[in-house]
Coordinates of C-alpha atoms in Angstrom, one line a residue:
Chain A
X12 CA 15.6 7.6 -14.5
X13 CA 18.8 9.3 -13.5
X14 CA 21.1 7.9 -10.8
X15 CA 24.5 8.5 -9.3
X16 CA 25.4 4.9 -9.8
X17 CA 23.5 1.7 -10.4
X18 CA 22.9 -0.6 -7.5
X19 CA 24.7 -3.9 -7.2
X20 CA 22.3 -6.8 -7.7
X21 CA 24.4 -8.9 -5.4
X22 CA 23.3 -6.5 -2.6
X23 CA 19.5 -6.6 -3.3
X24 CA 17.3 -9.4 -2.1
X25 CA 16.1 -11.4 -5.1
X26 CA 12.3 -11.2 -4.6
X27 CA 12.5 -7.5 -5.0
X28 CA 13.5 -7.6 -8.6
X29 CA 11.5 -10.7 -9.7
X30 CA 8.8 -13.0 -8.7
X31 CA 10.0 -16.5 -8.1
X32 CA 8.4 -19.4 -9.9
X33 CA 9.4 -22.0 -7.2
X34 CA 6.1 -23.8 -6.6
X35 CA 6.6 -24.3 -2.8
X36 CA 7.0 -21.6 -0.3
X37 CA 6.6 -21.1 3.5
X38 CA 6.6 -17.8 5.4
X39 CA 7.8 -18.1 8.9
X40 CA 7.2 -15.4 11.6
X41 CA 9.6 -14.7 14.5
X42 CA 9.9 -12.7 17.6
X43 CA 13.3 -11.7 19.0
X44 CA 14.1 -11.6 22.6
X45 CA 15.1 -8.0 23.5
X46 CA 18.7 -7.7 24.8
X47 CA 19.7 -4.8 26.9
X48 CA 22.2 -3.4 24.4
X49 CA 23.6 -4.5 21.0
X50 CA 22.6 -7.4 18.9
X51 CA 22.9 -10.5 21.1
X52 CA 25.3 -13.3 20.0
X53 CA 22.3 -15.6 19.7
X54 CA 20.5 -13.2 17.3
X55 CA 23.7 -12.9 15.3
X56 CA 23.9 -16.7 15.1
X57 CA 20.4 -16.8 13.6
X58 CA 21.3 -14.4 10.8
X59 CA 24.7 -16.1 10.4
X60 CA 23.0 -19.4 9.8
X61 CA 20.5 -17.9 7.3
X62 CA 22.8 -15.5 5.5
X63 CA 24.4 -18.0 3.0
X64 CA 21.0 -19.0 1.8
X65 CA 19.6 -15.5 1.3
X66 CA 19.0 -15.2 -2.4
X67 CA 20.3 -12.0 -4.1
X68 CA 18.9 -10.4 -7.2
X69 CA 21.9 -11.7 -9.3
X70 CA 20.9 -13.9 -12.2
X71 CA 21.2 -17.5 -11.2
X72 CA 21.5 -18.5 -14.9
X73 CA 20.6 -22.2 -15.4
X74 CA 21.5 -23.0 -11.8
X75 CA 18.1 -22.4 -10.3
X76 CA 18.4 -23.0 -6.6
X77 CA 16.5 -25.9 -5.1
X78 CA 15.6 -23.7 -2.2
X79 CA 16.5 -20.3 -1.0
X80 CA 15.5 -17.5 1.5
X81 CA 14.6 -13.9 1.7
X82 CA 13.7 -12.1 4.9
X83 CA 12.1 -8.9 6.2
X84 CA 12.3 -7.0 9.5
X85 CA 9.7 -4.9 11.1
X86 CA 10.6 -1.6 12.8
X87 CA 10.0 -3.3 16.1
X88 CA 12.4 -6.0 14.9
X89 CA 15.0 -3.4 14.2
X90 CA 14.5 -2.0 17.6
X91 CA 14.8 -5.4 19.3
X92 CA 17.9 -6.2 17.4
X93 CA 19.6 -3.0 18.5
X94 CA 21.3 -2.8 15.1
X95 CA 22.2 0.9 15.6
X96 CA 24.8 2.2 17.9
X97 CA 22.7 5.3 18.4
X98 CA 19.0 4.3 18.9
X99 CA 18.0 7.7 17.4
X100 CA 18.7 6.2 14.0
X101 CA 15.4 4.3 14.3
X102 CA 13.7 7.6 14.2
X103 CA 14.8 8.4 10.7
X104 CA 12.7 5.6 9.2
X105 CA 9.3 6.5 7.7
X106 CA 6.5 7.3 10.2
X107 CA 4.2 4.6 9.0
X108 CA 6.9 2.0 9.2
X109 CA 7.5 3.0 12.8
X110 CA 3.8 3.2 13.7
X111 CA 2.8 0.0 12.1
X112 CA -0.1 -0.8 9.8
X113 CA -2.5 -1.2 12.7
X114 CA -2.1 2.5 13.7
X115 CA -4.5 5.3 12.9
X116 CA -3.0 6.9 9.8
X117 CA -2.4 3.7 7.8
X118 CA -5.8 2.5 8.8
X119 CA -7.3 5.6 7.2
X120 CA -6.3 4.0 3.9
X121 CA -6.5 0.2 4.7
X122 CA -9.9 0.5 6.3
X123 CA -9.7 -2.6 8.5
X124 CA -10.5 -0.9 11.8
X125 CA -13.9 -1.5 13.1
X126 CA -14.7 -4.3 10.7
X127 CA -14.2 -8.0 10.7
X128 CA -10.5 -7.5 9.9
X129 CA -10.0 -5.0 12.7
X130 CA -6.2 -5.0 13.7
X131 CA -7.2 -6.2 17.2
X132 CA -8.2 -9.5 15.5
X133 CA -5.1 -9.9 13.4
X134 CA -3.1 -13.2 13.6
X135 CA -6.2 -14.7 15.3
X136 CA -5.0 -13.0 18.4
X137 CA -2.2 -15.5 18.7
X138 CA 0.3 -12.6 19.3
X139 CA 0.3 -8.9 19.5
X140 CA 1.1 -6.9 16.3
X141 CA 4.2 -5.4 17.9
X142 CA 5.6 -8.8 18.6
X143 CA 6.2 -9.7 15.0
X144 CA 9.8 -8.9 14.3
X145 CA 11.0 -10.9 11.4
X146 CA 9.4 -12.7 8.4
X147 CA 11.5 -15.4 6.6
X148 CA 10.3 -16.3 3.1
X149 CA 11.4 -19.8 2.1
X150 CA 11.1 -20.9 -1.5
X151 CA 11.6 -24.4 -2.8
X152 CA 11.3 -26.6 -5.9
X153 CA 9.8 -29.6 -4.1
X154 CA 8.1 -30.4 -0.8
X155 CA 11.2 -32.2 0.3
X156 CA 13.3 -29.1 -0.5
X157 CA 10.9 -26.9 1.4
X158 CA 11.0 -29.3 4.4
X159 CA 14.8 -29.0 4.3
X160 CA 14.9 -25.2 4.3
X161 CA 12.2 -24.8 6.9
X162 CA 14.1 -27.2 9.2
X163 CA 17.2 -25.1 8.7
X164 CA 15.4 -21.9 9.6
X165 CA 13.5 -23.3 12.6
X166 CA 16.6 -25.0 14.0
X167 CA 18.5 -21.7 13.7
X168 CA 15.7 -19.9 15.4
X169 CA 15.4 -22.5 18.2
X170 CA 19.1 -22.5 19.0
X171 CA 19.1 -18.6 18.9
X172 CA 16.3 -18.2 21.4
X173 CA 13.8 -16.8 18.9
X174 CA 10.1 -17.5 19.4
X175 CA 8.2 -18.7 16.3
X176 CA 4.8 -17.0 15.9
X177 CA 1.9 -18.7 14.2
X178 CA -0.6 -16.7 12.2
X179 CA -3.4 -19.3 11.6
X180 CA -6.3 -20.3 13.7
X181 CA -4.9 -23.6 15.0
X182 CA -1.9 -21.7 16.5
X183 CA 0.6 -24.2 15.0
X184 CA 0.3 -24.2 11.2
X185 CA 2.7 -22.2 9.1
X186 CA 1.8 -19.9 6.3
X187 CA 2.4 -22.4 3.5
X188 CA 1.7 -21.9 -0.2
X189 CA -1.1 -24.1 -1.5
X190 CA -0.8 -25.9 -4.7
X191 CA -3.4 -24.4 -7.0
X192 CA -3.2 -25.1 -10.8
X193 CA -1.9 -22.7 -13.4
X194 CA -0.5 -20.0 -11.0
X195 CA -4.0 -19.4 -9.8
X196 CA -5.2 -17.8 -6.6
X197 CA -8.5 -18.5 -4.9
X198 CA -11.4 -17.0 -6.9
X199 CA -9.8 -18.8 -9.9
X200 CA -7.7 -16.1 -11.6
X201 CA -4.2 -16.5 -12.9
X202 CA -1.9 -14.3 -10.8
X203 CA 1.4 -12.7 -11.3
X204 CA 0.4 -10.6 -14.3
X205 CA 1.0 -6.9 -14.8
X206 CA 4.0 -6.2 -12.6
X207 CA 5.9 -2.9 -12.7
X208 CA 9.0 -3.2 -14.9
X209 CA 11.5 -2.0 -12.3
X210 CA 13.7 -0.6 -15.0
X211 CA 16.9 1.1 -14.0
X212 CA 17.2 3.2 -17.1
X213 CA 13.6 4.4 -17.3
X214 CA 11.5 5.0 -20.4
X215 CA 13.3 7.5 -22.6
X216 CA 14.8 9.1 -19.5
X217 CA 11.4 10.3 -18.2
X218 CA 10.8 9.4 -14.6
X219 CA 8.2 6.6 -14.4
X220 CA 6.3 5.1 -11.5
X221 CA 7.6 1.7 -12.5
X222 CA 11.3 2.7 -12.1
X223 CA 13.4 0.8 -9.6
X224 CA 14.3 4.0 -7.8
X225 CA 10.7 4.2 -6.6
X226 CA 11.1 0.9 -4.9
X227 CA 14.7 0.8 -3.7
X228 CA 15.9 3.0 -0.9
X229 CA 19.0 5.1 -1.5
X230 CA 18.6 6.5 -5.0
X231 CA 16.6 9.7 -4.6
X232 CA 17.8 11.3 -7.9
X233 CA 14.9 11.3 -10.3
X234 CA 12.7 9.2 -8.0
X235 CA 9.1 10.2 -7.9
X236 CA 8.4 8.4 -4.6
X237 CA 11.6 9.3 -2.7
X238 CA 11.9 6.1 -0.6
X239 CA 13.5 6.9 2.8
X240 CA 15.7 7.2 4.7
X241 CA 17.8 8.1 1.8
X242 CA 19.6 11.3 2.4
X243 CA 22.1 11.3 5.3
X244 CA 22.2 14.6 7.1
X245 CA 25.7 16.1 7.1
X246 CA 27.3 15.8 10.6
X247 CA 24.5 13.6 12.0
X248 CA 25.8 10.1 12.4
X249 CA 22.4 8.7 13.5
X250 CA 20.9 9.8 10.2
X251 CA 23.8 8.4 8.1
X252 CA 23.6 5.0 9.9
X253 CA 19.9 4.8 9.1
X254 CA 20.4 5.7 5.5
X255 CA 23.3 3.3 5.1
X256 CA 21.4 0.4 6.7
X257 CA 18.3 1.0 4.5
X258 CA 20.2 1.5 1.2
X259 CA 19.3 -1.1 -1.4
X260 CA 16.4 -2.3 0.8
X261 CA 12.7 -2.2 -0.2
X262 CA 9.6 -2.2 1.9
X263 CA 7.1 -5.1 2.0
X264 CA 3.5 -4.8 3.2
X265 CA 3.1 -8.4 4.3
X266 CA -0.6 -8.9 4.4
X267 CA -2.7 -12.1 5.0
X268 CA -6.0 -11.8 3.3
X269 CA -8.8 -14.3 3.8
X270 CA -10.8 -14.9 0.7
X271 CA -14.5 -15.7 1.1
X272 CA -14.7 -18.1 -1.9
X273 CA -18.2 -19.2 -1.1
X274 CA -19.5 -15.7 -1.2
X275 CA -17.7 -15.0 -4.4
X276 CA -18.9 -18.1 -6.1
X277 CA -22.4 -17.3 -4.9
X278 CA -22.3 -13.9 -6.6
X279 CA -21.2 -15.5 -9.9
X280 CA -23.8 -18.2 -9.7
X281 CA -26.7 -16.0 -8.8
X282 CA -25.9 -13.2 -11.2
X283 CA -25.2 -15.6 -14.1
X284 CA -28.6 -17.1 -13.6
X285 CA -30.2 -13.7 -13.9
X286 CA -28.0 -12.5 -16.8
X287 CA -27.3 -15.5 -19.0
X288 CA -30.3 -15.0 -21.3
X289 CA -29.6 -11.2 -21.7
X290 CA -26.0 -11.9 -22.5
X291 CA -26.8 -14.7 -24.9
X292 CA -24.5 -17.0 -22.9
X293 CA -24.7 -20.3 -21.1
X294 CA -24.7 -20.0 -17.3
X295 CA -21.0 -21.2 -17.1
X296 CA -20.1 -18.6 -19.8
X297 CA -22.0 -15.9 -18.0
X298 CA -20.2 -16.7 -14.8
X299 CA -16.8 -16.2 -16.6
X300 CA -18.1 -13.0 -18.1
X301 CA -19.1 -11.7 -14.6
X302 CA -15.8 -12.8 -13.1
X303 CA -13.9 -10.9 -15.9
X304 CA -16.0 -7.7 -15.3
X305 CA -15.2 -7.8 -11.6
X306 CA -11.5 -8.3 -12.2
X307 CA -10.9 -6.4 -15.4
X308 CA -9.2 -9.5 -16.8
X309 CA -10.5 -12.8 -17.7
X310 CA -9.5 -15.6 -15.5
X311 CA -6.7 -16.6 -17.9
X312 CA -5.3 -13.1 -17.7
X313 CA -6.7 -11.5 -20.9
X314 CA -7.4 -7.8 -20.2
X315 CA -11.0 -6.8 -20.9
X316 CA -9.6 -3.8 -22.9
X317 CA -7.9 -6.1 -25.3
X318 CA -10.3 -9.0 -25.3
X319 CA -13.7 -7.6 -24.3
X320 CA -15.8 -10.5 -25.5
X321 CA -13.9 -13.7 -24.6
X322 CA -10.5 -14.8 -23.1
X323 CA -7.8 -15.1 -25.7
X324 CA -4.5 -16.9 -25.1
X325 CA -2.8 -14.3 -27.3
X326 CA -3.6 -11.5 -24.8
X327 CA -3.3 -13.4 -21.5
X328 CA -0.1 -11.6 -20.7
X329 CA -1.3 -8.4 -22.3
X330 CA 0.1 -5.2 -20.9
X331 CA 0.1 -2.8 -23.8
X332 CA -3.2 -1.1 -23.3
X333 CA -4.8 1.9 -21.6
X334 CA -8.2 3.3 -21.0
X335 CA -8.1 6.2 -23.4
X336 CA -9.9 5.6 -26.7
X337 CA -9.5 8.0 -29.6
X338 CA -13.1 7.6 -30.7
X339 CA -14.3 8.6 -27.2
X340 CA -15.8 12.2 -27.2
X341 CA -15.7 12.6 -23.4
X342 CA -13.4 15.2 -21.9
X343 CA -10.6 12.8 -21.1
X344 CA -11.5 10.1 -23.7
X345 CA -11.7 7.5 -20.9
X346 CA -15.5 7.0 -20.4
X347 CA -16.2 4.6 -23.3
X348 CA -13.6 2.2 -21.9
X349 CA -16.1 1.4 -19.1
X350 CA -18.1 -0.6 -21.7
X351 CA -15.2 -3.0 -21.9
X352 CA -13.7 -2.7 -18.4
X353 CA -15.9 -1.4 -15.6
X354 CA -14.4 1.6 -13.7
X355 CA -14.3 -0.3 -10.4
X356 CA -12.9 -3.6 -11.7
X357 CA -10.1 -4.6 -9.4
X358 CA -7.2 -4.4 -11.9
X359 CA -8.4 -1.1 -13.2
X360 CA -8.5 0.4 -9.7
X361 CA -5.2 -1.0 -8.8
X362 CA -3.6 0.4 -11.9
X363 CA -5.8 2.9 -13.7
X364 CA -3.0 3.4 -16.3
X365 CA -3.8 6.5 -18.5
X366 CA -7.2 7.1 -17.0
X367 CA -7.7 10.7 -15.9
X368 CA -6.5 11.2 -12.3
X369 CA -7.5 14.1 -10.1
X370 CA -5.0 16.8 -9.3
X371 CA -4.5 15.5 -5.7
X372 CA -3.2 12.2 -7.1
X373 CA -0.2 14.0 -8.6
X374 CA 1.0 14.4 -12.1
X375 CA 3.2 11.3 -12.5
X376 CA 0.5 8.7 -13.1
X377 CA -0.7 6.1 -10.7
X378 CA 1.7 4.7 -8.2
X379 CA 2.7 1.1 -8.5
X380 CA 3.5 -1.8 -6.2
X381 CA 5.2 -5.1 -7.0
X382 CA 3.1 -8.1 -5.9
X383 CA 4.8 -11.3 -4.9
X384 CA 1.9 -13.2 -3.3
X385 CA 0.7 -16.8 -3.3
X386 CA -2.4 -18.6 -2.1
X387 CA -2.7 -20.5 1.2
X388 CA -5.4 -22.9 2.2
X389 CA -7.2 -25.6 0.2
X390 CA -9.3 -24.8 -2.8
X391 CA -13.1 -24.5 -2.6
X392 CA -15.3 -25.1 -5.6
X393 CA -18.6 -24.5 -3.9
X394 CA -21.1 -21.8 -2.9
X395 CA -21.2 -23.2 0.6
X396 CA -18.5 -22.2 3.0
X397 CA -16.6 -25.1 4.7
X398 CA -15.2 -22.9 7.5
X399 CA -11.7 -23.6 6.3
X400 CA -9.2 -20.6 6.2
X401 CA -7.9 -19.8 2.8
X402 CA -6.7 -16.7 1.0
X403 CA -3.7 -14.8 -0.1
X404 CA -0.2 -14.5 1.4
X405 CA 0.4 -11.0 0.1
X406 CA 3.8 -9.5 -0.3
X407 CA 3.2 -5.9 -1.6
X408 CA 6.6 -4.3 -2.3
X409 CA 7.1 -0.6 -2.4
X410 CA 9.5 2.2 -1.6
X411 CA 7.0 4.0 0.5
X412 CA 4.1 2.4 2.3
X413 CA 2.1 5.7 2.4
X414 CA 2.9 7.0 -1.1
X415 CA 2.4 3.7 -2.9
X416 CA 0.7 0.9 -1.0
X417 CA -1.6 3.0 1.2
X418 CA -2.5 5.3 -1.6
X419 CA -3.6 2.5 -3.8
X420 CA -5.4 0.8 -0.9
X421 CA -7.4 3.9 -0.2
X422 CA -8.5 3.8 -3.8
X423 CA -9.7 0.2 -3.3
X424 CA -11.9 1.4 -0.4
X425 CA -13.2 4.5 -2.1
X426 CA -13.1 5.0 -5.9
X427 CA -12.9 8.8 -6.0
X428 CA -9.4 9.2 -7.5
X429 CA -10.6 9.9 -11.1
X430 CA -13.1 12.0 -13.0
X431 CA -14.8 8.8 -14.2
X432 CA -16.4 8.5 -10.8
X433 CA -19.3 11.0 -10.5
X434 CA -19.5 13.3 -7.5
X435 CA -23.3 13.4 -7.3
X436 CA -23.6 9.9 -5.8
X437 CA -21.9 7.6 -3.4
X438 CA -18.5 6.6 -4.6
X439 CA -18.1 2.9 -5.5
X440 CA -15.5 0.5 -4.1
X441 CA -13.1 -1.9 -5.7
X442 CA -15.3 -4.8 -6.9
X443 CA -13.1 -7.5 -5.2
X444 CA -10.9 -5.9 -2.6
X445 CA -13.1 -3.1 -1.4
X446 CA -13.4 -3.2 2.4
X447 CA -17.2 -3.3 3.0
X448 CA -16.7 -2.2 6.5
X449 CA -20.1 -1.2 8.0
X450 CA -18.3 0.9 10.6
X451 CA -16.6 3.2 8.2
X452 CA -18.0 6.6 7.5
X453 CA -16.8 6.9 3.9
X454 CA -19.4 8.2 1.4
X455 CA -19.3 4.9 -0.4
X456 CA -21.8 2.5 -1.7
X457 CA -21.4 -1.3 -2.2
X458 CA -23.1 -1.6 -5.5
X459 CA -21.0 -2.6 -8.6
X460 CA -21.9 -1.1 -11.9
X461 CA -21.2 -2.7 -15.3
X462 CA -21.8 -0.1 -18.1
X463 CA -23.7 -1.7 -21.0
X464 CA -24.4 -0.3 -24.5
X465 CA -27.6 -2.3 -25.2
X466 CA -31.0 -0.8 -24.7
X467 CA -31.5 -2.5 -21.4
X468 CA -29.1 -0.2 -19.6
X469 CA -26.3 -0.8 -17.1
X470 CA -26.1 -3.9 -15.0
X471 CA -25.8 -3.3 -11.2
X472 CA -24.9 -5.8 -8.6
X473 CA -26.5 -4.5 -5.4
X474 CA -24.8 -4.6 -2.0
X475 CA -21.7 -6.6 -2.8
X476 CA -20.6 -9.0 -0.1
X477 CA -17.3 -8.8 1.7
X478 CA -15.0 -11.0 -0.3
X479 CA -11.7 -10.2 1.6
X480 CA -11.0 -10.0 5.3
X481 CA -7.6 -9.0 6.6
X482 CA -6.1 -11.6 9.0
X483 CA -2.9 -9.7 9.6
X484 CA -0.5 -7.1 8.3
X485 CA 3.2 -6.3 9.0
X486 CA 5.3 -3.5 7.5
X487 CA 8.7 -4.9 6.8
X488 CA 12.0 -3.7 5.4
X489 CA 13.7 -6.2 3.1
X490 CA 17.2 -5.1 3.9
X491 CA 20.2 -5.4 1.7
X492 CA 22.6 -8.3 1.8
X493 CA 25.2 -6.0 3.3
X494 CA 22.8 -5.0 6.1
X495 CA 21.9 -8.7 6.9
X496 CA 25.7 -9.3 7.1
X497 CA 26.0 -6.5 9.5
X498 CA 23.3 -8.0 11.8
X499 CA 25.0 -11.4 11.5
X500 CA 28.2 -9.8 12.6
X501 CA 30.0 -11.1 9.5
Chain B
X21 CA -14.8 10.4 5.8
X22 CA -12.9 13.5 6.8
X23 CA -9.8 13.5 8.9
X24 CA -8.2 16.0 11.2
X25 CA -4.8 17.6 11.2
X26 CA -4.1 19.7 14.4
X27 CA -0.5 20.7 14.0
X28 CA 0.8 22.2 17.3
X29 CA 4.3 23.6 17.2
X30 CA 5.8 25.6 20.1
X31 CA 8.0 28.3 18.6
X32 CA 11.2 30.2 19.4
X33 CA 10.9 33.3 21.5
X34 CA 13.4 35.6 19.7
X35 CA 12.0 38.7 18.1
X36 CA 12.7 37.5 14.5
X37 CA 10.8 34.3 15.1
X38 CA 7.9 36.0 16.8
X39 CA 7.7 38.5 13.9
X40 CA 7.8 35.6 11.4
X41 CA 4.9 33.9 13.3
X42 CA 2.8 37.0 13.0
X43 CA 3.6 37.2 9.3
X44 CA 2.7 33.5 8.8
X45 CA -0.6 34.2 10.5
X46 CA -1.4 37.2 8.3
X47 CA -0.5 35.6 5.0
X48 CA -1.7 32.0 5.7
X49 CA -4.9 32.0 3.7
X50 CA -3.5 33.9 0.8
X51 CA -0.5 31.7 0.7
X52 CA -2.2 28.3 0.7
X53 CA -5.4 29.2 -1.2
X54 CA -4.2 28.1 -4.6
X55 CA -2.8 24.8 -3.4
X56 CA -5.8 24.0 -1.3
X57 CA -8.2 24.9 -4.1
X58 CA -6.3 22.6 -6.4
X59 CA -6.2 19.8 -3.9
X60 CA -10.0 19.8 -3.6
X61 CA -10.0 17.7 -0.5
X62 CA -9.6 20.3 2.3
X63 CA -12.8 21.4 4.0
X64 CA -11.3 24.1 6.2
X65 CA -7.8 25.3 7.1
X66 CA -6.7 27.9 9.6
X67 CA -3.6 29.0 11.4
X68 CA -3.8 30.4 14.9
X69 CA -1.2 31.8 17.3
X70 CA -1.3 30.5 20.8
X71 CA -0.3 33.3 23.2
X72 CA 2.2 32.9 25.9
X73 CA 0.6 32.5 29.4
X74 CA 1.8 36.0 30.3
X75 CA 0.0 37.4 27.3
X76 CA 3.3 38.6 25.7
X77 CA 4.1 37.1 22.4
X78 CA 3.4 33.7 20.9
X79 CA 3.9 30.4 22.5
X80 CA 3.0 28.1 19.6
X81 CA 1.5 27.9 16.1
X82 CA -1.6 25.8 15.7
X83 CA -2.5 24.8 12.2
X84 CA -5.9 23.1 11.9
X85 CA -7.3 21.5 8.8
X86 CA -10.1 19.0 8.1
X87 CA -9.6 17.0 4.9
X88 CA -11.1 14.1 2.9
X89 CA -9.4 10.7 2.9
X90 CA -6.1 9.5 4.4
X91 CA -3.4 12.0 5.2
X92 CA 0.0 10.4 4.6
X93 CA -0.4 9.4 0.9
X94 CA -1.3 13.0 0.0
X95 CA 1.3 14.9 1.9
X96 CA 3.4 14.7 -1.3
X97 CA 0.9 16.9 -3.0
X98 CA 1.2 19.6 -0.3
X99 CA 5.0 19.3 -0.3
X100 CA 5.1 19.9 -4.1
X101 CA 2.8 22.9 -4.0
X102 CA 4.8 26.1 -3.5
X103 CA 2.2 27.8 -1.3
X104 CA 1.5 25.0 1.1
X105 CA 5.1 23.9 1.2
X106 CA 6.2 27.5 2.2
X107 CA 3.6 27.5 5.0
X108 CA 4.5 24.2 6.5
X109 CA 8.3 24.6 6.1
X110 CA 8.0 28.1 7.5
X111 CA 6.3 26.7 10.6
X112 CA 9.0 24.1 11.0
X113 CA 11.7 26.7 10.8
X114 CA 10.2 28.5 13.8
X115 CA 9.9 25.4 15.9
X116 CA 11.4 25.6 19.4
X117 CA 12.6 22.1 19.0
X118 CA 14.0 21.8 15.5
X119 CA 12.4 18.8 13.7
X120 CA 14.6 15.8 13.3
X121 CA 15.1 15.2 10.4
X122 CA 14.8 18.7 9.2
X123 CA 11.9 19.5 6.9
X124 CA 13.8 19.6 3.7
X125 CA 12.3 16.8 1.7
X126 CA 9.1 14.7 1.7
X127 CA 10.2 12.1 4.3
X128 CA 11.2 14.8 6.7
X129 CA 8.0 16.6 6.0
X130 CA 5.9 13.5 6.6
X131 CA 7.7 12.9 9.9
X132 CA 7.2 16.5 11.0
X133 CA 3.5 16.4 10.4
X134 CA 3.0 13.1 12.1
X135 CA 5.2 14.0 15.1
X136 CA 3.3 17.2 15.8
X137 CA -0.3 16.2 14.9
X138 CA -2.4 16.2 18.1
X139 CA -5.3 14.3 16.5
X140 CA -6.1 10.9 15.0
X141 CA -9.1 10.3 12.7
X142 CA -11.3 8.9 15.5
X143 CA -11.1 12.2 17.3
X144 CA -13.2 14.0 14.7
X145 CA -16.9 14.7 15.1
X146 CA -18.5 15.1 11.7
X147 CA -22.0 16.0 10.8
X148 CA -21.8 14.6 7.3
X149 CA -19.7 12.2 5.2
X150 CA -19.7 14.2 2.0
X151 CA -16.4 15.1 0.5
X152 CA -15.4 18.5 -0.7
X153 CA -15.9 17.4 -4.3
X154 CA -19.4 16.2 -3.5
X155 CA -20.3 19.4 -1.7
X156 CA -19.0 21.6 -4.5
X157 CA -20.7 19.5 -7.1
X158 CA -23.7 21.5 -8.3
X159 CA -25.7 20.0 -11.1
X160 CA -26.1 22.6 -13.9
X161 CA -29.9 22.1 -13.8
X162 CA -30.1 23.3 -10.3
X163 CA -27.8 26.3 -10.7
X164 CA -29.8 29.4 -9.8
X165 CA -29.7 32.3 -12.3
X166 CA -29.2 35.8 -11.0
X167 CA -32.5 37.7 -10.6

């Protein structure tokens, strides 16, 4: 990667460069009152109170903070804050950031519209999508620490006239990280594996989708993704102001995803009962095998490509693999890999690595996003639904919603991005995240195919259930520390 | 699911712009064919010139396409392809109201397309859900031999 100059880590919000391991977190949503002009003194006071606790990307060494904050602003939030002297500056931000994830074009990729996660149902209808202006992410080492930081944030919000918004059904609970064992998410998989490296120097100087300049605004030289607004137009102050404000920021698709654990467990249980004998496994072992085929990794994290037969602690962080096999005689040498990792397994669709991609997908390899999510809601170890809300608080970081997040999401909903998916039949969907929206008109099927080498042929799970329902989405900018200072009037 | 792009751009009325619009109309298919063939997601594309109400000259350029999948993630492909980039950037240059920001890089291109697209996906009637790739897929066994 080439760059004019490296960014200052002190100016970048910490969660952009690394996932935190603080076991407690809470994600608070706010609406700003809209002043007639300029950022109001009350709004400034809110950011002034929070600013000292906003964690930068600087290494904290052995002084790990007991608690800390990061924060994001939606386009409507920027508008309500009146951060720009010339309101035309707002027009220089990306179209999809302005329009919001509920609008028509993003929905072409996200596929929620018309289904159970239709944008009109987001946030349980507790507030309108446009009313969400700011998301504060609070992280802590203990429950007591979390209580302390949440109190600081809510006190600052109350005294500044902000309205707290509640995303859950009871209209009063906050989005709080649940304490599942071993960094697990609901469905029982270890999370936080396989994140882009976010290198500054790039691999051998060759532009790479994992490079930081594809995630951070303001470094267009050598960037594949070209996050914007990055290039101020000569003689256009409104453009320069937008580029300056966005520099060293990163975008966050903040997405609340309900997980239907009972339906997922039912699939595992029913299919294991059918397949255990064929696989020569006990039913619990067969359930784990099926779970691994759906995800592309065993629940401990071992990739199917490295550990096709059983999970292995030695490979559970495994990253050094692809889907091309030298002994494969197919055109792109990526078909045999389906015997280890099904083509529609979730981690394979989300990052197809060196699998052949069609021309329209570009020539730089699959786009990447950085995931900083955590589970919410209590665990469920049953095939009967208890009616309790649970799922993922998803923070999907990118430099361009459309060219990274939405492109990958469109793949989840229709697996047609690679030559491994035949054109003479309905395209499959991502085994876990595919939006089985009956209202969509995509040429997709909801069967999941597991290629097998034995004489009995492939295994097909017919008509997969909906495992994920969107409860809300906000497109946020995680601004630089300098821009937060600007809002705070510091 | 196919999606519509109906790009409507009123253009400048000076002789040079009017002549450029005529040239864009005449060379459109030839200019974009390579890129659209390579994209393999565009069902149809055409450029039309909307006449002024008095019948003299061109009021606006209308570029209509129907394509598979979402639009924004794939605009980068059309920006990188020389033929389609020339066509879109050429239309932007003729615009009566110059695009802000100018169409000089991918973010400006994306904004220009979104700002001037008259349709959303729900506007499109479609008789079928097949993609271009599916339609073009002809199994070898059913390929007819010449008589």
